[in-house]
Tab-separated table of C-alpha atoms in Angstrom:
chain	number	residue	atom	x	y	z
A	33	UNK	CA	18.220	12.972	-1.859
A	34	UNK	CA	14.646	11.765	-1.681
A	35	UNK	CA	13.784	8.461	-3.316
A	36	UNK	CA	10.420	7.674	-4.870
A	37	UNK	CA	8.363	4.640	-3.916
A	38	UNK	CA	9.362	3.050	-7.213
A	39	UNK	CA	13.051	3.718	-6.458
A	40	UNK	CA	12.689	2.001	-3.065
A	41	UNK	CA	11.041	-0.976	-4.774
A	42	UNK	CA	13.940	-1.171	-7.253
A	43	UNK	CA	16.400	-1.154	-4.322
A	44	UNK	CA	14.345	-3.922	-2.695
A	45	UNK	CA	14.651	-5.975	-5.895
A	46	UNK	CA	18.399	-5.352	-6.160
A	47	UNK	CA	18.828	-6.704	-2.618
A	48	UNK	CA	16.872	-9.910	-3.363
A	49	UNK	CA	19.740	-12.420	-3.455
A	50	UNK	CA	21.574	-10.858	-0.506
A	51	UNK	CA	18.394	-10.701	1.582
A	52	UNK	CA	17.605	-14.362	0.910
A	53	UNK	CA	21.203	-15.256	1.817
A	54	UNK	CA	20.894	-13.360	5.125
A	55	UNK	CA	17.599	-15.132	5.801
A	56	UNK	CA	19.200	-18.503	5.080
A	57	UNK	CA	22.171	-17.648	7.293
A	58	UNK	CA	19.797	-16.810	10.159
A	59	UNK	CA	18.236	-20.284	10.114
A	60	UNK	CA	19.583	-23.238	12.081
A	61	UNK	CA	22.073	-25.200	9.971
A	62	UNK	CA	19.813	-28.262	9.721
A	63	UNK	CA	17.080	-26.078	8.206
A	64	UNK	CA	19.200	-24.519	5.449
A	65	UNK	CA	19.831	-27.773	3.561
A	66	UNK	CA	16.330	-27.700	2.047
A	67	UNK	CA	16.511	-24.112	0.734
A	68	UNK	CA	16.876	-25.074	-2.928
A	69	UNK	CA	13.920	-23.159	-4.461
A	70	UNK	CA	12.049	-26.416	-5.074
A	71	UNK	CA	8.347	-26.956	-4.464
A	72	UNK	CA	9.278	-29.290	-1.602
A	73	UNK	CA	11.252	-26.526	0.060
A	74	UNK	CA	8.034	-24.514	0.388
A	75	UNK	CA	6.570	-27.169	2.700
A	76	UNK	CA	9.789	-27.309	4.712
A	77	UNK	CA	9.746	-23.532	5.127
A	78	UNK	CA	6.070	-23.612	6.041
A	79	UNK	CA	6.624	-26.242	8.755
A	80	UNK	CA	9.577	-24.273	10.135
A	81	UNK	CA	7.514	-21.070	10.312
A	82	UNK	CA	4.593	-22.891	11.974
A	83	UNK	CA	6.947	-24.410	14.556
A	84	UNK	CA	8.480	-21.011	15.326
A	85	UNK	CA	5.378	-18.786	15.425
A	86	UNK	CA	2.046	-19.308	17.163
A	87	UNK	CA	0.207	-17.139	14.660
A	88	UNK	CA	0.445	-14.275	12.186
A	89	UNK	CA	0.760	-11.562	14.824
A	90	UNK	CA	4.010	-13.102	16.086
A	91	UNK	CA	5.833	-12.701	12.771
A	92	UNK	CA	4.447	-9.180	12.354
A	93	UNK	CA	6.363	-7.905	15.399
A	94	UNK	CA	9.094	-5.423	14.427
A	95	UNK	CA	11.745	-7.776	15.837
A	96	UNK	CA	10.678	-10.409	13.286
A	97	UNK	CA	10.708	-8.136	10.218
A	98	UNK	CA	13.860	-9.792	8.849
A	99	UNK	CA	12.341	-13.268	9.042
A	100	UNK	CA	9.069	-12.095	7.485
A	101	UNK	CA	10.927	-10.333	4.671
A	102	UNK	CA	13.243	-13.292	4.098
A	103	UNK	CA	10.402	-15.815	4.058
A	104	UNK	CA	8.336	-13.667	1.693
A	105	UNK	CA	11.278	-13.222	-0.668
A	106	UNK	CA	12.108	-16.938	-0.609
A	107	UNK	CA	8.487	-17.934	-1.272
A	108	UNK	CA	8.185	-15.397	-4.076
A	109	UNK	CA	11.439	-16.394	-5.722
A	110	UNK	CA	10.559	-20.094	-5.487
A	111	UNK	CA	7.286	-19.497	-7.306
A	112	UNK	CA	8.926	-17.140	-9.812
A	113	UNK	CA	11.828	-19.488	-10.597
A	114	UNK	CA	9.452	-22.413	-11.153
A	115	UNK	CA	6.494	-20.674	-12.794
A	116	UNK	CA	8.042	-17.609	-14.381
A	117	UNK	CA	6.710	-14.143	-13.794
A	118	UNK	CA	8.193	-10.988	-12.402
A	119	UNK	CA	7.986	-8.885	-9.285
A	120	UNK	CA	5.789	-5.808	-9.439
A	121	UNK	CA	4.311	-3.291	-7.066
A	122	UNK	CA	1.159	-1.220	-7.374
A	123	UNK	CA	1.464	2.427	-6.402
A	124	UNK	CA	-1.436	3.567	-8.591
A	125	UNK	CA	-4.565	1.956	-7.104
A	126	UNK	CA	-4.865	2.902	-3.435
A	127	UNK	CA	-7.938	0.670	-3.177
A	128	UNK	CA	-5.902	-2.424	-4.089
A	129	UNK	CA	-5.519	-4.606	-1.002
A	130	UNK	CA	-1.847	-5.073	-1.973
A	131	UNK	CA	-1.166	-1.382	-2.666
A	132	UNK	CA	2.530	-0.732	-2.016
A	133	UNK	CA	3.304	-4.405	-1.314
A	134	UNK	CA	5.476	-6.497	-3.669
A	135	UNK	CA	3.615	-9.050	-5.775
A	136	UNK	CA	4.469	-11.428	-8.573
A	137	UNK	CA	2.575	-11.328	-11.838
A	138	UNK	CA	2.683	-13.091	-15.191
A	139	UNK	CA	3.303	-16.513	-13.633
A	140	UNK	CA	2.277	-19.513	-15.688
A	141	UNK	CA	-1.415	-20.171	-15.032
A	142	UNK	CA	-1.854	-17.161	-12.741
A	143	UNK	CA	-5.387	-15.765	-12.546
A	144	UNK	CA	-5.304	-13.806	-9.271
A	145	UNK	CA	-3.000	-11.373	-7.514
A	146	UNK	CA	-0.077	-13.148	-5.845
A	147	UNK	CA	1.457	-11.523	-2.778
A	148	UNK	CA	4.113	-13.583	-0.942
A	149	UNK	CA	4.033	-11.153	2.015
A	150	UNK	CA	0.393	-12.056	2.646
A	151	UNK	CA	1.082	-15.768	2.136
A	152	UNK	CA	3.440	-15.780	5.136
A	153	UNK	CA	0.766	-14.524	7.515
A	154	UNK	CA	-1.935	-16.671	5.912
A	155	UNK	CA	0.052	-19.890	6.300
A	156	UNK	CA	0.598	-19.038	9.972
A	157	UNK	CA	-3.122	-18.495	10.398
A	158	UNK	CA	-4.185	-21.692	8.617
A	159	UNK	CA	-1.395	-23.867	10.078
A	160	UNK	CA	-2.077	-26.732	7.650
A	161	UNK	CA	1.500	-27.477	6.680
A	162	UNK	CA	0.491	-27.854	3.050
A	163	UNK	CA	-0.801	-24.394	2.222
A	164	UNK	CA	2.058	-23.241	-0.037
A	165	UNK	CA	2.336	-26.536	-1.906
A	166	UNK	CA	-1.428	-26.494	-2.493
A	167	UNK	CA	-1.234	-23.001	-3.954
A	168	UNK	CA	1.682	-24.027	-6.140
A	169	UNK	CA	-0.269	-26.970	-7.498
A	170	UNK	CA	-3.690	-25.323	-7.759
A	171	UNK	CA	-4.853	-25.779	-11.348
A	172	UNK	CA	-6.958	-22.630	-11.240
A	173	UNK	CA	-4.275	-20.254	-10.010
A	174	UNK	CA	-0.598	-21.136	-10.348
A	175	UNK	CA	-0.220	-24.508	-12.010
A	176	UNK	CA	2.760	-25.782	-13.951
A	177	UNK	CA	0.300	-27.408	-16.336
A	178	UNK	CA	-1.952	-24.403	-16.913
């Protein structure tokens, strides 16, 4: 049986909780205590990723696919649980930079595309330690107060 792209995305969504659990289980025990889907947990995750990877290319290695997927899912679910919204994927516009990559839309205050997969590599490139929290609190993109 051949599955469509949309079917594969639906399977990806159905595996969300289990995939985040596997990601959490793969972390050192002292790191898992902060995985509570709070805004503060985003900074903890960001610091952990920065301490583990020297840059975006490191997490893009095939051996790190599970960590990249787990981090992207956790980031996405943290935003979604706090700001609403739903996962979506674009298979229609091949010119879309996020074509075929899961995104979240309809979040409170959202005005731009939001792709957690890209946020993982961006935070590793910027290495600020406050990138995710800044995005969460940005009044012009994903604010609780928007």
